[in-house]
Amino acid sequence: MFLSSLDIVVVVFYAVVLFAIAQYVSREPAGEVKSTEDYFLAGKSLPWWAIGASLVAANISAEQIIGMSGDGYKIGLAIAAYEWQAAIVLIIVAKYLLPIFLKREIYTMPQFLETRYGEGVKTTMSIFWIVLYTVVNLTAVMWLGSLAVNTLTGVSLVGGMIGLAAFALAYSMYGGLKAVALTDILQVVILVIGGFVIAWLTMGMIGGDAGVLGGFERLYTELPGKFDMILEKDNPAYSKLPGIWTLLGGLWVLHFSYWGFNQYIIQRALGAKNAEEAQKGLIFAAGLKLLMPLIIVLPGIAAVMLAAPEIGAIDKGTLDAASDRAYPEVMKIMPSGLRGLIFAALIAAIVSSLASMVNSISTIFTMDIYRDKIAKDRTEKHYVTVGRISAVTAMVIAVILAKPLLGDMEGAFQKIQEWTGFVAPGIVAVFLMGMFYKRTNSSGAFAMLFTSVIVSTIFYFAFPDFEFVNRIWVIFLGCLVIEAVVSALTAKP
């Protein structure tokens, strides 16, 4: 157990405050019952600052903090391209894509696809997203989060996952999106403060008598390769971040798939008071994303120096064997009390993402599958209850699958991007062509989706050394061509 009594008090205080806020904002006026709009879209009442904070809280989770810090240890600052490009994409989405979604007054992204392509594409994508969020996203967040909990508390990995899942459900299940979004304000504050504290203290430890600025200077002077943004071909990480193509190629496709067409991200904007508040929320989130490398990547780079013999604060063998333990190992050497604050920040990031994901899973299942396919014309209260049950079910499934799927994985953040890259080209192509090319029809949409999965799989096994970022870009362009041909040869939409 690396948490002191003071650390535990800090974490418990955070948990109690979070739960109390969630229950307060979830309450209803006397005699009223939550509608589906209240539960799944926060009654369309979210202001810009809540939207922006919630977007970042939903995004920054164990896979970022644990996984990206691990990549900071192995690769360096180049991994921050994911964060800085995301800021640009958020601004583009706010300006050009979000107004299209808001105009249609949809609950889910599959509903937009229905308005453009018909019910078949909508149902296919609904099922796909439910499976993806449950099997990939939920499992990754819980597994990596439990690694950090295990390192700092000694709680078993399975016990850690169950605890995180239970906490996320406890504060979010009753209030739905409103509880998640408004408590995310507290989550982001804790995350940012905790991140800056760990960056400040690690730089001070590295700098010694020269202080924090001396730590930055020493880190940059002694580890210049860790600050390269464009990797050369002889870099061991080139296959993951292939030089200039990291900035010019398939990474943009991944970003638009995540920030533009991802239910558990866009759902916050769909719950905005109006279009202007939604757009300001995305721009606020873009500003916050610019800070994330300092909070997430820098501790991983610092771990390289902290593990050096002259400092010896961290065991180098542990990090070389499992780089995803870089952030937890840095947390261990923080002072008592601050360690609790940083641990609370990590827990905040994990449970916020878990709550966001299960809320989106329940929204898609309830509104796109259950209401449309299984039980039409039921009461609003009935659909809200189904949403809560589906949230619990998804969380239980993720806990069961996490260890078998991820137990032997190293470099989880990059691996998740690779998995996402099998479907991202088709998803981005389907949405963009549906928005901006009138001739696109449902046959072309299905062709793009199947091309993305099938060709990505062939590429993966036939050309294992082909950089996955470049693979995504090539397949995305191929999807556009396939769509144009198939749509031209079939009936007009």
Coordinates of C-alpha atoms in Angstrom, one line a residue:
M1 CA 0.0 0.0 0.0
F2 CA 1.6 3.2 -1.2
L3 CA -1.3 5.5 -0.1
S4 CA -1.0 7.0 3.4
S5 CA -3.9 7.7 5.7
L6 CA -3.9 11.3 4.5
D7 CA -4.0 10.1 0.9
I8 CA -7.0 7.9 1.6
V9 CA -8.8 10.8 3.3
V10 CA -8.3 13.0 0.2
V11 CA -9.6 10.2 -2.1
V12 CA -12.6 9.5 0.1
F13 CA -13.5 13.2 0.4
Y14 CA -13.3 13.5 -3.4
A15 CA -15.6 10.5 -3.9
V16 CA -18.2 11.8 -1.3
V17 CA -18.3 15.3 -2.9
L18 CA -18.6 13.9 -6.4
F19 CA -21.5 11.6 -5.4
A20 CA -23.2 14.4 -3.5
I21 CA -23.0 16.8 -6.5
A22 CA -24.3 14.1 -8.9
Q23 CA -27.3 13.4 -6.7
Y24 CA -28.0 17.1 -6.3
V25 CA -28.0 17.9 -10.1
S26 CA -30.0 14.8 -10.8
R27 CA -33.0 15.7 -8.7
E28 CA -36.3 16.4 -10.4
P29 CA -39.1 18.9 -9.5
A30 CA -41.8 17.4 -7.3
G31 CA -44.2 15.3 -9.3
E32 CA -42.1 15.1 -12.5
V33 CA -40.5 12.0 -14.0
K34 CA -37.3 12.0 -16.1
S35 CA -38.0 11.9 -19.8
T36 CA -35.6 10.3 -22.3
E37 CA -34.5 13.8 -23.3
D38 CA -33.7 14.6 -19.6
Y39 CA -31.8 11.3 -19.1
F40 CA -30.0 10.9 -22.4
L41 CA -29.5 14.6 -23.4
A42 CA -29.6 16.4 -20.0
G43 CA -32.8 18.1 -21.0
K44 CA -30.9 20.0 -23.6
S45 CA -29.8 22.4 -21.0
L46 CA -26.0 22.2 -20.9
P47 CA -23.9 25.4 -21.0
W48 CA -20.7 25.7 -23.0
W49 CA -18.4 25.4 -20.0
A50 CA -20.0 22.1 -18.9
I51 CA -19.9 20.8 -22.5
G52 CA -16.2 21.6 -22.9
A53 CA -15.2 20.2 -19.5
S54 CA -17.2 17.1 -20.0
L55 CA -15.7 16.4 -23.5
V56 CA -12.2 16.5 -22.1
A57 CA -13.1 14.5 -19.0
A58 CA -14.8 11.8 -21.2
N59 CA -11.7 11.7 -23.4
I60 CA -8.9 11.8 -20.8
S61 CA -9.0 8.5 -19.1
A62 CA -6.8 5.6 -18.2
E63 CA -5.9 4.8 -21.8
Q64 CA -4.6 8.4 -22.1
I65 CA -3.1 9.0 -18.7
I66 CA -1.6 5.5 -18.3
G67 CA -1.1 4.5 -21.9
M68 CA 0.1 7.9 -23.2
S69 CA 2.5 8.4 -20.3
G70 CA 3.9 4.9 -21.1
D71 CA 4.4 6.1 -24.7
G72 CA 6.0 9.2 -23.4
Y73 CA 8.5 7.0 -21.6
K74 CA 9.2 4.8 -24.7
I75 CA 8.7 7.3 -27.5
G76 CA 8.7 10.9 -26.1
L77 CA 6.8 14.0 -27.0
A78 CA 5.9 12.9 -30.5
I79 CA 2.9 11.0 -29.0
A80 CA 1.5 14.5 -28.1
A81 CA 0.5 14.8 -31.8
Y82 CA -2.7 13.0 -30.8
E83 CA -3.6 15.8 -28.4
W84 CA -2.6 18.9 -30.5
Q85 CA -4.2 17.6 -33.6
A86 CA -7.4 16.9 -31.7
A87 CA -7.6 20.6 -30.8
I88 CA -7.7 21.5 -34.5
V89 CA -10.3 18.8 -35.3
L90 CA -12.5 20.1 -32.5
I91 CA -12.6 23.5 -34.0
I92 CA -13.4 22.1 -37.5
V93 CA -16.2 19.9 -36.1
A94 CA -17.7 22.9 -34.2
K95 CA -17.8 25.1 -37.3
Y96 CA -18.8 22.7 -40.0
L97 CA -20.2 19.4 -38.7
L98 CA -22.0 20.0 -35.4
P99 CA -24.6 22.4 -36.9
I100 CA -25.7 19.6 -39.3
F101 CA -26.3 17.2 -36.3
L102 CA -28.1 19.8 -34.2
K103 CA -30.4 20.8 -37.0
R104 CA -31.8 17.2 -37.1
E105 CA -32.5 17.2 -33.3
I106 CA -31.1 13.6 -33.0
Y107 CA -30.3 11.6 -29.8
T108 CA -27.6 9.4 -31.4
M109 CA -25.2 9.3 -34.3
P110 CA -26.9 6.3 -35.8
Q111 CA -30.1 8.4 -36.1
F112 CA -28.3 10.8 -38.3
L113 CA -27.3 7.9 -40.5
E114 CA -30.9 6.9 -40.7
T115 CA -31.9 10.4 -41.9
R116 CA -29.3 10.1 -44.7
Y117 CA -29.1 6.4 -45.6
G118 CA -32.1 4.6 -44.1
E119 CA -32.8 2.1 -41.4
G120 CA -30.3 -0.6 -42.5
V121 CA -27.2 1.5 -42.1
K122 CA -28.5 2.9 -38.8
T123 CA -29.1 -0.5 -37.3
T124 CA -25.8 -1.8 -38.4
M125 CA -23.9 1.1 -36.9
S126 CA -25.9 1.0 -33.7
I127 CA -24.9 -2.6 -33.1
F128 CA -21.3 -1.9 -34.1
W129 CA -21.0 1.0 -31.7
I130 CA -22.5 -0.9 -28.8
V131 CA -20.0 -3.7 -29.3
L132 CA -17.1 -1.3 -29.9
Y133 CA -17.8 0.7 -26.8
T134 CA -18.3 -2.3 -24.6
V135 CA -15.6 -4.6 -25.9
V136 CA -12.8 -2.1 -26.7
N137 CA -13.4 1.2 -24.9
L138 CA -14.9 0.1 -21.6
T139 CA -12.5 -2.8 -21.2
A140 CA -9.4 -0.7 -21.9
V141 CA -10.4 2.1 -19.5
M142 CA -11.2 -0.4 -16.7
W143 CA -8.1 -2.6 -17.2
L144 CA -5.6 0.3 -17.4
G145 CA -7.3 2.0 -14.5
S146 CA -7.1 -1.1 -12.4
L147 CA -3.4 -1.4 -13.1
A148 CA -2.9 2.0 -11.5
V149 CA -5.1 1.1 -8.5
N150 CA -3.2 -2.2 -8.1
T151 CA 0.2 -0.4 -8.2
L152 CA -0.7 2.1 -5.6
T153 CA -3.1 0.2 -3.3
G154 CA -2.3 -3.5 -3.8
V155 CA -6.0 -4.2 -4.6
S156 CA -6.3 -7.0 -7.1
L157 CA -6.8 -6.1 -10.8
V158 CA -10.3 -7.7 -10.8
G159 CA -11.2 -6.0 -7.6
G160 CA -10.0 -2.7 -8.9
M161 CA -12.2 -3.0 -12.0
I162 CA -15.3 -3.9 -10.0
G163 CA -14.7 -0.9 -7.7
L164 CA -14.2 1.5 -10.6
A165 CA -17.3 0.2 -12.4
A166 CA -19.5 0.3 -9.3
F167 CA -18.4 3.9 -8.5
A168 CA -19.0 5.1 -12.0
L169 CA -22.5 3.6 -12.0
A170 CA -23.3 4.8 -8.5
Y171 CA -22.9 8.5 -9.3
S172 CA -24.1 8.5 -12.9
M173 CA -26.9 5.9 -13.4
Y174 CA -29.7 7.9 -11.7
G175 CA -29.1 11.3 -13.3
G176 CA -27.9 10.2 -16.8
L177 CA -26.0 12.7 -19.0
K178 CA -26.7 15.7 -16.8
A179 CA -25.1 14.0 -13.8
V180 CA -22.1 13.0 -15.9
A181 CA -21.6 16.4 -17.6
L182 CA -22.0 18.6 -14.6
T183 CA -19.8 16.5 -12.3
D184 CA -17.2 16.5 -15.1
I185 CA -16.5 20.1 -14.2
L186 CA -15.1 18.9 -10.8
Q187 CA -13.3 16.0 -12.6
V188 CA -11.5 18.3 -15.0
V189 CA -10.4 20.7 -12.2
I190 CA -9.0 17.9 -10.2
L191 CA -7.3 16.4 -13.3
V192 CA -5.7 19.6 -14.4
I193 CA -4.5 20.5 -10.8
G194 CA -3.2 17.0 -10.2
G195 CA -1.5 16.9 -13.6
F196 CA 0.3 20.2 -13.0
V197 CA 1.3 19.2 -9.5
I198 CA 3.0 16.0 -10.7
A199 CA 4.7 17.8 -13.6
W200 CA 6.0 20.5 -11.3
L201 CA 7.3 18.1 -8.6
T202 CA 9.0 15.8 -11.1
M203 CA 10.8 18.7 -12.8
G204 CA 11.9 19.8 -9.3
M205 CA 13.3 16.4 -8.5
I206 CA 15.2 16.3 -11.8
G207 CA 16.4 19.8 -11.5
G208 CA 17.7 19.5 -7.9
D209 CA 19.2 22.8 -6.7
A210 CA 18.4 24.3 -10.1
G211 CA 14.7 23.9 -9.4
V212 CA 11.8 23.3 -11.8
L213 CA 13.2 25.3 -14.7
G214 CA 16.5 23.5 -14.3
G215 CA 14.6 20.2 -14.4
F216 CA 13.1 21.2 -17.8
E217 CA 16.4 22.2 -19.1
R218 CA 18.1 19.0 -17.9
L219 CA 15.4 16.8 -19.3
Y220 CA 15.7 18.5 -22.7
T221 CA 19.5 18.6 -22.7
E222 CA 20.1 15.0 -21.6
L223 CA 17.1 13.4 -23.5
P224 CA 16.9 15.5 -26.7
G225 CA 15.5 12.5 -28.7
K226 CA 12.4 12.4 -26.4
F227 CA 11.4 15.9 -27.7
D228 CA 11.5 15.0 -31.4
M229 CA 8.0 15.6 -32.9
I230 CA 8.9 14.1 -36.4
L231 CA 10.5 10.7 -36.0
E232 CA 13.2 9.4 -38.3
K233 CA 12.9 6.0 -40.0
D234 CA 15.6 4.5 -37.7
N235 CA 13.5 5.3 -34.6
P236 CA 12.1 2.1 -33.1
A237 CA 8.7 3.9 -32.8
Y238 CA 8.5 4.9 -36.5
S239 CA 6.0 2.2 -37.3
K240 CA 3.6 3.8 -34.8
L241 CA 4.3 7.4 -35.6
P242 CA 5.7 7.4 -39.2
G243 CA 7.5 10.8 -39.4
I244 CA 5.7 13.6 -41.3
W245 CA 2.9 11.2 -42.2
T246 CA 1.8 11.4 -38.6
L247 CA 0.8 15.0 -39.2
L248 CA -0.4 14.6 -42.8
G249 CA -2.0 11.2 -43.0
G250 CA -4.3 8.8 -41.2
L251 CA -4.2 10.4 -37.8
W252 CA -6.7 13.0 -39.1
V253 CA -9.1 10.2 -39.9
L254 CA -8.8 8.8 -36.4
H255 CA -9.5 12.2 -35.0
F256 CA -12.5 12.9 -37.1
S257 CA -13.9 9.4 -36.2
Y258 CA -13.4 10.1 -32.5
W259 CA -14.2 13.8 -32.1
G260 CA -16.7 14.2 -35.0
F261 CA -18.8 11.1 -35.2
N262 CA -18.3 9.4 -31.8
Q263 CA -21.5 9.1 -29.7
Y264 CA -20.0 9.4 -26.3
I265 CA -18.2 12.6 -27.4
I266 CA -20.8 14.3 -29.5
Q267 CA -23.7 13.4 -27.1
R268 CA -22.6 16.3 -24.8
A269 CA -23.0 18.8 -27.7
L270 CA -26.4 17.3 -28.6
G271 CA -27.4 18.2 -25.0
A272 CA -26.5 21.9 -25.4
K273 CA -28.9 24.7 -24.7
N274 CA -28.5 25.8 -28.3
A275 CA -26.1 25.6 -31.3
E276 CA -24.0 28.6 -30.1
E277 CA -23.4 27.0 -26.7
A278 CA -22.5 23.7 -28.3
Q279 CA -19.9 25.3 -30.6
K280 CA -18.4 27.3 -27.8
G281 CA -18.1 24.1 -25.7
L282 CA -16.1 22.4 -28.4
I283 CA -13.8 25.4 -28.7
F284 CA -13.3 25.4 -25.0
A285 CA -12.4 21.7 -25.1
A286 CA -9.9 22.4 -27.9
G287 CA -8.2 24.9 -25.6
L288 CA -8.0 22.4 -22.8
K289 CA -6.5 19.7 -25.1
L290 CA -3.5 22.0 -25.7
L291 CA -2.6 21.5 -22.0
M292 CA -2.8 17.7 -22.0
P293 CA 0.7 16.8 -23.1
L294 CA 2.1 18.7 -20.1
I295 CA -0.2 16.8 -17.8
I296 CA 0.0 13.4 -19.4
V297 CA 3.1 12.9 -21.6
L298 CA 5.7 14.9 -19.6
P299 CA 5.5 12.6 -16.5
G300 CA 6.3 9.7 -18.8
I301 CA 9.4 11.4 -20.2
A302 CA 10.4 12.5 -16.7
A303 CA 10.2 8.8 -15.6
V304 CA 13.2 8.1 -17.9
M305 CA 15.3 10.5 -15.9
L306 CA 13.8 9.5 -12.5
A307 CA 14.9 6.0 -13.2
A308 CA 18.4 7.0 -14.1
P309 CA 21.1 5.7 -11.6
E310 CA 22.0 9.2 -10.4
I311 CA 18.4 9.8 -9.2
G312 CA 17.2 6.3 -8.8
A313 CA 13.7 7.3 -7.6
I314 CA 12.0 4.7 -9.9
D315 CA 13.0 1.2 -10.7
K316 CA 14.1 1.2 -14.4
G317 CA 13.5 -2.6 -14.7
T318 CA 9.9 -2.2 -13.9
L319 CA 9.3 0.4 -16.5
D320 CA 11.3 -1.4 -19.2
A321 CA 9.2 -4.5 -18.6
A322 CA 5.9 -2.6 -18.6
S323 CA 6.0 1.1 -19.8
D324 CA 2.3 1.5 -18.9
R325 CA 3.3 1.6 -15.3
A326 CA 5.3 4.8 -15.8
Y327 CA 2.5 7.1 -14.4
P328 CA 1.7 4.9 -11.4
E329 CA 5.4 4.6 -10.6
V330 CA 5.8 8.4 -10.7
M331 CA 2.8 8.8 -8.5
K332 CA 4.4 6.6 -5.9
I333 CA 7.2 9.1 -5.2
M334 CA 4.9 12.0 -4.7
P335 CA 4.5 13.4 -1.1
S336 CA 1.7 12.1 1.1
G337 CA -1.5 14.1 0.6
L338 CA -0.4 15.2 -2.9
R339 CA -0.2 11.6 -3.9
G340 CA -3.9 11.3 -2.8
L341 CA -4.8 14.3 -4.9
I342 CA -3.1 12.9 -7.9
F343 CA -4.7 9.5 -7.3
A344 CA -8.1 11.2 -7.0
A345 CA -7.4 13.0 -10.4
L346 CA -6.6 9.6 -12.0
I347 CA -9.8 8.1 -10.5
A348 CA -11.7 11.1 -11.7
A349 CA -10.5 10.6 -15.2
I350 CA -11.3 6.9 -15.2
V351 CA -14.8 7.0 -13.7
S352 CA -15.8 10.0 -15.9
S353 CA -14.9 8.1 -19.0
L354 CA -16.7 4.9 -17.8
A355 CA -19.8 6.9 -16.9
S356 CA -19.7 8.6 -20.3
M357 CA -19.3 5.4 -22.2
V358 CA -22.1 3.5 -20.5
N359 CA -24.4 6.4 -20.8
S360 CA -23.8 6.4 -24.6
I361 CA -24.2 2.6 -24.8
S362 CA -27.5 2.9 -23.0
T363 CA -28.6 5.8 -25.2
I364 CA -27.9 3.9 -28.5
F365 CA -29.4 0.6 -27.2
T366 CA -32.5 2.2 -25.8
M367 CA -33.3 4.7 -28.5
D368 CA -32.0 2.9 -31.6
I369 CA -32.5 -0.7 -30.9
Y370 CA -35.0 -1.2 -28.0
R371 CA -37.4 1.6 -28.8
D372 CA -37.4 1.1 -32.6
K373 CA -37.1 -2.7 -32.8
I374 CA -38.3 -4.3 -29.7
A375 CA -40.8 -2.2 -27.7
K376 CA -42.4 0.8 -29.4
D377 CA -44.9 3.2 -27.8
R378 CA -43.9 2.6 -24.2
T379 CA -43.7 5.3 -21.5
E380 CA -40.8 7.7 -21.1
K381 CA -40.2 6.2 -17.6
H382 CA -40.0 2.7 -19.1
Y383 CA -37.3 3.7 -21.6
V384 CA -35.2 5.5 -18.9
T385 CA -35.4 2.3 -16.8
V386 CA -34.2 0.2 -19.8
G387 CA -31.4 2.7 -20.3
R388 CA -30.2 2.1 -16.7
I389 CA -30.4 -1.6 -17.0
S390 CA -28.4 -1.6 -20.2
A391 CA -25.8 0.5 -18.6
V392 CA -25.3 -2.0 -15.8
T393 CA -25.3 -4.9 -18.3
A394 CA -22.6 -3.3 -20.5
M395 CA -20.4 -2.6 -17.4
V396 CA -20.7 -6.2 -16.2
I397 CA -19.7 -7.6 -19.7
A398 CA -16.7 -5.2 -19.9
V399 CA -15.4 -6.4 -16.4
I400 CA -15.7 -10.0 -17.5
L401 CA -13.9 -9.4 -20.9
A402 CA -11.2 -6.9 -19.8
K403 CA -8.5 -9.4 -18.5
P404 CA -8.8 -12.0 -21.3
L405 CA -8.6 -9.2 -23.9
L406 CA -6.0 -6.9 -22.4
G407 CA -4.1 -8.9 -19.8
D408 CA -1.0 -9.4 -21.9
M409 CA -1.1 -6.1 -23.7
E410 CA 1.9 -3.7 -23.7
G411 CA 1.5 -0.2 -25.0
A412 CA -2.3 -0.2 -24.7
F413 CA -2.8 3.4 -26.0
Q414 CA -1.2 2.7 -29.4
K415 CA -2.9 -0.8 -29.6
I416 CA -6.3 0.7 -29.1
Q417 CA -5.6 3.2 -31.9
E418 CA -4.6 0.4 -34.2
W419 CA -7.8 -1.5 -33.4
T420 CA -9.9 1.6 -34.0
G421 CA -8.1 2.1 -37.3
F422 CA -9.8 -1.0 -38.8
V423 CA -13.2 0.8 -38.8
A424 CA -12.3 4.6 -38.6
P425 CA -11.8 5.0 -42.4
G426 CA -15.2 3.6 -43.2
I427 CA -17.0 5.6 -40.5
V428 CA -15.4 8.9 -41.5
A429 CA -16.1 8.3 -45.1
V430 CA -19.7 7.4 -44.5
F431 CA -20.4 10.6 -42.5
L432 CA -18.4 13.0 -44.7
M433 CA -19.9 11.7 -48.0
G434 CA -23.3 11.6 -46.4
M435 CA -23.0 15.3 -45.4
F436 CA -21.3 16.7 -48.5
Y437 CA -22.0 14.5 -51.5
K438 CA -25.7 14.2 -52.6
R439 CA -25.2 11.2 -54.8
T440 CA -24.1 8.9 -51.9
N441 CA -26.7 6.2 -51.2
S442 CA -27.1 3.3 -48.8
S443 CA -25.3 0.8 -51.1
G444 CA -22.3 3.1 -51.2
A445 CA -22.4 3.5 -47.4
F446 CA -22.4 -0.3 -46.8
A447 CA -19.6 -0.6 -49.4
M448 CA -17.5 1.9 -47.5
L449 CA -18.1 0.2 -44.1
F450 CA -17.3 -3.3 -45.4
T451 CA -14.3 -2.1 -47.4
S452 CA -12.8 -0.5 -44.3
V453 CA -13.0 -3.6 -42.2
I454 CA -12.1 -6.2 -44.8
V455 CA -9.3 -4.3 -46.5
S456 CA -7.8 -3.3 -43.1
T457 CA -7.8 -6.9 -42.1
I458 CA -6.1 -8.0 -45.3
F459 CA -3.5 -5.2 -45.0
Y460 CA -2.8 -6.1 -41.3
F461 CA -1.9 -9.7 -42.1
A462 CA -0.5 -9.3 -45.6
F463 CA 1.7 -6.2 -44.8
P464 CA 2.4 -6.4 -41.1
D465 CA 5.2 -3.8 -41.4
F466 CA 3.1 -1.2 -43.1
E467 CA 2.6 1.7 -40.7
F468 CA -1.0 1.7 -39.4
V469 CA -1.3 5.5 -39.7
N470 CA -0.5 5.2 -43.4
R471 CA -2.8 2.2 -43.7
I472 CA -5.7 4.2 -42.4
W473 CA -5.1 7.0 -44.8
V474 CA -4.8 4.7 -47.9
I475 CA -8.0 2.8 -46.9
F476 CA -9.9 6.0 -46.3
L477 CA -9.1 7.2 -49.8
G478 CA -10.0 3.8 -51.1
C479 CA -13.4 4.0 -49.3
L480 CA -14.2 7.3 -51.1
V481 CA -13.4 5.8 -54.5
I482 CA -15.5 2.6 -53.7
E483 CA -18.4 4.8 -52.6
A484 CA -18.4 6.9 -55.7
V485 CA -18.3 3.8 -58.0
V486 CA -21.0 1.9 -56.1
S487 CA -23.3 4.9 -55.7
A488 CA -23.0 5.7 -59.4
L489 CA -23.9 2.1 -60.4
T490 CA -26.9 1.9 -58.1
A491 CA -30.2 3.8 -57.5
K492 CA -30.1 7.4 -56.6
P493 CA -30.8 8.1 -52.8

